[in-house]
PDB file of C-alpha atoms in Angstrom:
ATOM      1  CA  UNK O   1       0.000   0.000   0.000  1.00 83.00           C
ATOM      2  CA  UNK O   2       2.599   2.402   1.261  1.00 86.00           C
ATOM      3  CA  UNK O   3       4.542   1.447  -1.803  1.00 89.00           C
ATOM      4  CA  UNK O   4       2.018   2.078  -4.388  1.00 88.00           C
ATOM      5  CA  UNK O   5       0.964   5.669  -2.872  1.00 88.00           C
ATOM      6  CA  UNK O   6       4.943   6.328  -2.988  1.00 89.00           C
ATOM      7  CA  UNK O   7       5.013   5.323  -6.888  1.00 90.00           C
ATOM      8  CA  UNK O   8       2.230   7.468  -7.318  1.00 87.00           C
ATOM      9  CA  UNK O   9       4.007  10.485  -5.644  1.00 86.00           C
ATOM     10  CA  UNK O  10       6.827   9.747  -7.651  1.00 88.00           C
ATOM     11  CA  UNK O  11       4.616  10.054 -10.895  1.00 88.00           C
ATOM     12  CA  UNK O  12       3.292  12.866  -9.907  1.00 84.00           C
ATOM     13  CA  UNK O  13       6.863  14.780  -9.304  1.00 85.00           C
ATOM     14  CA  UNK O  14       7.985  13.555 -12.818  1.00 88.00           C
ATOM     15  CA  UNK O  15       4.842  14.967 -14.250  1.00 84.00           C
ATOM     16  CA  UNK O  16       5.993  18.347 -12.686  1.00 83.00           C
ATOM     17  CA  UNK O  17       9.696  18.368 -12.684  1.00 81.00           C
ATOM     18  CA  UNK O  18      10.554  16.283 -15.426  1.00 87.00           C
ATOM     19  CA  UNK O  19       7.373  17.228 -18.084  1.00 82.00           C
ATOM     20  CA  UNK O  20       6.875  20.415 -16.841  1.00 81.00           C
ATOM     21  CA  UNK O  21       3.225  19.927 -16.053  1.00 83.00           C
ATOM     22  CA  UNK O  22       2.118  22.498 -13.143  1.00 82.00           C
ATOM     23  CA  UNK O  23       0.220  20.970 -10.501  1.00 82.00           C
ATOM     24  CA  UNK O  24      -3.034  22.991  -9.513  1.00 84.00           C
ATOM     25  CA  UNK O  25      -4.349  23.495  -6.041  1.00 84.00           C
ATOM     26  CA  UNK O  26      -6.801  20.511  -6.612  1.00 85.00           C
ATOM     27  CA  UNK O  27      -3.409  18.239  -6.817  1.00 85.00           C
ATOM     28  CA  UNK O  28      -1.899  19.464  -4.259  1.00 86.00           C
ATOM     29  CA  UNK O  29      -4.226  18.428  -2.314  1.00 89.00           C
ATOM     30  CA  UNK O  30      -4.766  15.105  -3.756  1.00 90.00           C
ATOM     31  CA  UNK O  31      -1.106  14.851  -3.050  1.00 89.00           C
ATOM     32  CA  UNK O  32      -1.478  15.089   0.728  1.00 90.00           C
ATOM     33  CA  UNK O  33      -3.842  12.210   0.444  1.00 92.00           C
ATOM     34  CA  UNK O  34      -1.724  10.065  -1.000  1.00 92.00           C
ATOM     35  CA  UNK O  35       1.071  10.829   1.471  1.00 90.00           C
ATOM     36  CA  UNK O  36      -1.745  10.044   3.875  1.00 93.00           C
ATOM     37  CA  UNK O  37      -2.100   6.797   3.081  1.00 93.00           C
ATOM     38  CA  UNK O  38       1.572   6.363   2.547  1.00 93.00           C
ATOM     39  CA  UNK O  39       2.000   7.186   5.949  1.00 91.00           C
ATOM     40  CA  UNK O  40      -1.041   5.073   7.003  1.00 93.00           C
ATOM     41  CA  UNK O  41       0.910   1.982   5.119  1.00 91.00           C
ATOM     42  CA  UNK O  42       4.455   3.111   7.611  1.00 90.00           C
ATOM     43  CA  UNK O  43       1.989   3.093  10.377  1.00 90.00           C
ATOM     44  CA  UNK O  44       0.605  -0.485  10.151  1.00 87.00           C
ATOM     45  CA  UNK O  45       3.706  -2.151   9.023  1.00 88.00           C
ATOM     46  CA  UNK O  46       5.822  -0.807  12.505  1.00 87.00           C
ATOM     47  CA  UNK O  47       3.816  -3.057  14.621  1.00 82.00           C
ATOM     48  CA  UNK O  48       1.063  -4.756  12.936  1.00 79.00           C
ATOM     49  CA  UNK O  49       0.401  -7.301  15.415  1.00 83.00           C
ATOM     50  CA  UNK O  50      -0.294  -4.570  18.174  1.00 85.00           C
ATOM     51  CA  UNK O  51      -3.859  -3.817  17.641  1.00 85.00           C
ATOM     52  CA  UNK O  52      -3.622   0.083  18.758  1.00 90.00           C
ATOM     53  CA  UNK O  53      -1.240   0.655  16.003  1.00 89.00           C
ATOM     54  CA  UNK O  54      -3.273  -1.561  13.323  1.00 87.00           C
ATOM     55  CA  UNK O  55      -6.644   0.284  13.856  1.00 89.00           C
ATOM     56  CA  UNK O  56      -4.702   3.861  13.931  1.00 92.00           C
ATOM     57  CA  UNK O  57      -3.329   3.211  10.151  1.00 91.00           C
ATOM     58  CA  UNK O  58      -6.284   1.654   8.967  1.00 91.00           C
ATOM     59  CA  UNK O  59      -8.398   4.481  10.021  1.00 93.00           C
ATOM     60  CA  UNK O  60      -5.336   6.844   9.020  1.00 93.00           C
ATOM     61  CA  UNK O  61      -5.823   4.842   5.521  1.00 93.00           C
ATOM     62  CA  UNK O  62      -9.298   5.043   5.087  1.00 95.00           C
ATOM     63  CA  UNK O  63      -9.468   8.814   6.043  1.00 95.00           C
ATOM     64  CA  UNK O  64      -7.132   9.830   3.506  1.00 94.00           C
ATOM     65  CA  UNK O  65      -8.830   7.540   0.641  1.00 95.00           C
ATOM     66  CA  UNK O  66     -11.713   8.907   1.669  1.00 95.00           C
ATOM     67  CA  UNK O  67     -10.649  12.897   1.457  1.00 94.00           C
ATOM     68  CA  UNK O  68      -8.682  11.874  -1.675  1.00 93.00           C
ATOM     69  CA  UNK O  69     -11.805  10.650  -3.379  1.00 94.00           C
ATOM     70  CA  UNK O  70     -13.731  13.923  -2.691  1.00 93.00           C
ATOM     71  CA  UNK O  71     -11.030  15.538  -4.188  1.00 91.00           C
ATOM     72  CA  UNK O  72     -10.560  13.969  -7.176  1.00 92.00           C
ATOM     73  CA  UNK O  73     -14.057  14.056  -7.761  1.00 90.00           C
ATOM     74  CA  UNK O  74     -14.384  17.465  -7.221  1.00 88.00           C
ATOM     75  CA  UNK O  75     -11.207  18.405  -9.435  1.00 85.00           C
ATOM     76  CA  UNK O  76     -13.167  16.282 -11.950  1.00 87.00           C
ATOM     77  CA  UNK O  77     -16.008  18.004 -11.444  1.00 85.00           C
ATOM     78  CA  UNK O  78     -13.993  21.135 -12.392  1.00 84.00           C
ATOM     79  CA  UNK O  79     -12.735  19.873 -15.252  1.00 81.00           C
ATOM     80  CA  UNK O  80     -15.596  18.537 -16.970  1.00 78.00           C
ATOM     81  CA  UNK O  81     -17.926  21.122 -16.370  1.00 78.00           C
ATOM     82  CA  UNK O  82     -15.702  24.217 -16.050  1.00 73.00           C
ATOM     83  CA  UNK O  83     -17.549  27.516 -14.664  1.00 73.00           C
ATOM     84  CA  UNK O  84     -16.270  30.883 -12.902  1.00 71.00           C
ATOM     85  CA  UNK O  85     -18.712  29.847 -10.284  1.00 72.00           C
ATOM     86  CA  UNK O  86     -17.040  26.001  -9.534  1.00 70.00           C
ATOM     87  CA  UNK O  87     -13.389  26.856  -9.596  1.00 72.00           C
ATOM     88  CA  UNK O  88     -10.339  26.276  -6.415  1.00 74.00           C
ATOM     89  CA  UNK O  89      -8.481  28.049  -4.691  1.00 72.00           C
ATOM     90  CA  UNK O  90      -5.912  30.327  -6.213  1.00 71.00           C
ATOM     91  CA  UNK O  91      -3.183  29.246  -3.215  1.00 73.00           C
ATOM     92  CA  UNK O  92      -2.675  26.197  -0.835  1.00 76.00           C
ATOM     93  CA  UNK O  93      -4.537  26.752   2.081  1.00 77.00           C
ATOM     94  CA  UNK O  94      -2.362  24.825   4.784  1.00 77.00           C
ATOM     95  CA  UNK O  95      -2.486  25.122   8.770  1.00 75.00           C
ATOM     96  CA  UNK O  96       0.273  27.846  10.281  1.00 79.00           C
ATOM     97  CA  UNK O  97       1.863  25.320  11.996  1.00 82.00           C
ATOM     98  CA  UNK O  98       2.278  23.231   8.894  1.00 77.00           C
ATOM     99  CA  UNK O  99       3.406  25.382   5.904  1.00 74.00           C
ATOM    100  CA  UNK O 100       4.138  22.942   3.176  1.00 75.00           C
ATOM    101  CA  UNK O 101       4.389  24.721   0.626  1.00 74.00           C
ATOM    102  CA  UNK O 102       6.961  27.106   2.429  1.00 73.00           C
ATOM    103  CA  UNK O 103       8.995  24.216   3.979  1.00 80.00           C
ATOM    104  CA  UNK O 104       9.027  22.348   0.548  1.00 75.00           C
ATOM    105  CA  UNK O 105       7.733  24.407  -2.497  1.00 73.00           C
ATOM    106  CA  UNK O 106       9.195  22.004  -4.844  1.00 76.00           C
ATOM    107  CA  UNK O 107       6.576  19.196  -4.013  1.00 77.00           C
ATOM    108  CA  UNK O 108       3.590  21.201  -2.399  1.00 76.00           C
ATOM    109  CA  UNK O 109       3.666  24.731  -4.663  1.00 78.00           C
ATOM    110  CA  UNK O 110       0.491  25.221  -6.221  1.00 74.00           C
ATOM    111  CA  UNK O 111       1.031  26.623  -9.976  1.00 77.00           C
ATOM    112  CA  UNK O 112      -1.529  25.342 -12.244  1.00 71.00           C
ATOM    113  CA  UNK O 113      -5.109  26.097 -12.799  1.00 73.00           C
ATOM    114  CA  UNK O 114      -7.554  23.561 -11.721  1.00 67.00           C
ATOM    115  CA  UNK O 115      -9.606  23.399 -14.741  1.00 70.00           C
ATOM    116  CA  UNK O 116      -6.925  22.899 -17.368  1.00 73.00           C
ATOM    117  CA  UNK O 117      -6.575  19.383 -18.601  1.00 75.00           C
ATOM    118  CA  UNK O 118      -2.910  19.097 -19.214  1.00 77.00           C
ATOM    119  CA  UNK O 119      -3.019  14.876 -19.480  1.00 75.00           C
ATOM    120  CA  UNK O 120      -4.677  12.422 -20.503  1.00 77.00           C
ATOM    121  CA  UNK O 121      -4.717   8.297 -20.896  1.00 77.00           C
ATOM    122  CA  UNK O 122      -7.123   6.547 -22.840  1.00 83.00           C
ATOM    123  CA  UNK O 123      -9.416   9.336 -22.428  1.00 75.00           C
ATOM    124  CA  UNK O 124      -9.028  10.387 -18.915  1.00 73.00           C
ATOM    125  CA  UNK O 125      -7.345  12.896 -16.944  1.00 85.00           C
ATOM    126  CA  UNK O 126      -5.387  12.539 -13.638  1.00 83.00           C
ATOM    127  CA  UNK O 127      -7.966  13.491 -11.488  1.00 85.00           C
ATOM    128  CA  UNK O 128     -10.405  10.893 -13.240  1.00 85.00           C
ATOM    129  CA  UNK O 129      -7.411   8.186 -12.569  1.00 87.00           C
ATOM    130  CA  UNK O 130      -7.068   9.001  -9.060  1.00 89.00           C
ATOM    131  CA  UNK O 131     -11.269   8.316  -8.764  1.00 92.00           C
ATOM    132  CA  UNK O 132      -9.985   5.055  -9.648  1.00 91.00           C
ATOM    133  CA  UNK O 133      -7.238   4.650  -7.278  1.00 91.00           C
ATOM    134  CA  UNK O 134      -8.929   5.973  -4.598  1.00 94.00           C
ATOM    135  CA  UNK O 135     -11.400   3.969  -4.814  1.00 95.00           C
ATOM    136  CA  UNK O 136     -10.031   1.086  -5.058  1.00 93.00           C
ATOM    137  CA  UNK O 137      -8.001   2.442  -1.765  1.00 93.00           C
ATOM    138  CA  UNK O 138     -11.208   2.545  -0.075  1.00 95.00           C
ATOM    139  CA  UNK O 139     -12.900  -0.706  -0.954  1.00 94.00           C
ATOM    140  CA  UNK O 140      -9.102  -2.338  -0.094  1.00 92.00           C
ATOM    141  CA  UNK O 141      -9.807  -1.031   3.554  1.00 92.00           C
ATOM    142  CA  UNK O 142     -13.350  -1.726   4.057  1.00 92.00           C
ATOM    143  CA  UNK O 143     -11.889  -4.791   3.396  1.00 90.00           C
ATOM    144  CA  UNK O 144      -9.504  -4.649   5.977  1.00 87.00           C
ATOM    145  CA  UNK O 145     -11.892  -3.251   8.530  1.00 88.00           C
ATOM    146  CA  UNK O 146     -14.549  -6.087   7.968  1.00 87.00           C
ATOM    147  CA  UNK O 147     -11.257  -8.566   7.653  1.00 84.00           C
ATOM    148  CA  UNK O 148     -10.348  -7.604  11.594  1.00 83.00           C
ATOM    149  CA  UNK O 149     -13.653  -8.864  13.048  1.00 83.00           C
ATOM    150  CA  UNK O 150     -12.824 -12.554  11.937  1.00 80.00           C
ATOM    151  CA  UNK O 151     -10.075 -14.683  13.699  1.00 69.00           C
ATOM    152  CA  UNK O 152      -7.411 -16.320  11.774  1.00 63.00           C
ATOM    153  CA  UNK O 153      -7.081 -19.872  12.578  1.00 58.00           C
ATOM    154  CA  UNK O 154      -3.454 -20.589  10.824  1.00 52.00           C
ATOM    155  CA  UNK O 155      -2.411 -24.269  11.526  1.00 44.00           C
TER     156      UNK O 155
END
C-alpha cells in the first residue's frame, strides 16, 4: 500500500519536474492524500500485530482515501464542467503550523489552474485516474476493517 501511494508520488513529481506539467491546487491536495495513506501503510507495518497501532493506520488509511476521493471528484467536477462559479483556490490553504508549501515548495507549490486538462490516458485525466485509485483504496480497507472482526485460525 505504502509502496504504491509512494510510486504514485513519484509520478506525480515527474509529471511536474521532469514534463513540466504544473500541478493545480486541486493536486496538491490530492497529493497530501496520497502521502496520507503512505503514511497510514508506515503506520501499520511498525507493529502490525499490536492492535492500537493496526486500527490507527487503517483508520489513518481510510481517512485519507476517503478525502482523496472527494477531491478527485471534485477536481473532476472542475474539469468537466468548467464555470467561474465552480473553480479552487488560487493558493494552498495549509495550517500555520504546517506550511508545506513554504517548507518544501518544490513538491507542495500550487502553480496550475484547476480546470486545465494538461493529461490524458485513454481518455481520462489525472484526477479521473485518481477516482480510480482511490477507490479502489477505499474498498481495499473496508476490506480490511470487515477482515479484523474474523479470527485467523493458521495451523
Amino acid at each position: 500500500m505504502a509502496l504504491i501511494a509512494f510510486i504514485l508520488e513519484c509520478t506525480a513529481l515527474y509529471f511536474q519536474h521532469v514534463m513540466k506539467m504544473q500541478p493545480c491546487v486541486m493536486c496538491i491536495y490530492e497529493r497530501i492524500a496520497l502521502f496520507g495513506i503512505m503514511i497510514a501503510g508506515l503506520i501499520g507495518a511498525i507493529a502490525p500485530r499490536n492492535m492500537i497501532i493496526r486500527w490507527l493506520a487503517i483508520i489513518i488509511w481510510l481517512y485519507a482515501a476517503w478525502r482523496g476521493l472527494e477531491l478527485a471528484w471534485e477536481h473532476t467536477m472542475i474539469q468537466l464542467y468548467p464555470s467561474p462559479f465552480n473553480t479552487c483556490d488560487f493558493f494552498v490553504n495549509f495550517p500555520e503550523w504546517l506550511p508545506l508549501n513554504q517548507w518544501v515548495p518544490a513538491v507542495f507549490e500550487a502553480t496550475g489552474d484547476c480546470s486545465v486538462r494538461q493529461w490524458d490516458f485513454l481518455g481520462m485525466d489525472m484526477p479521473q485516474w485518481l477516482i480510480g485509485v482511490y477507490a479502489v483504496y477505499f474498498i481495499v480497507g473496508i476490506i480490511v476493517v470487515i477482515s479484523q472482526f474474523f479470527s485467523s485460525q493458521r495451523q
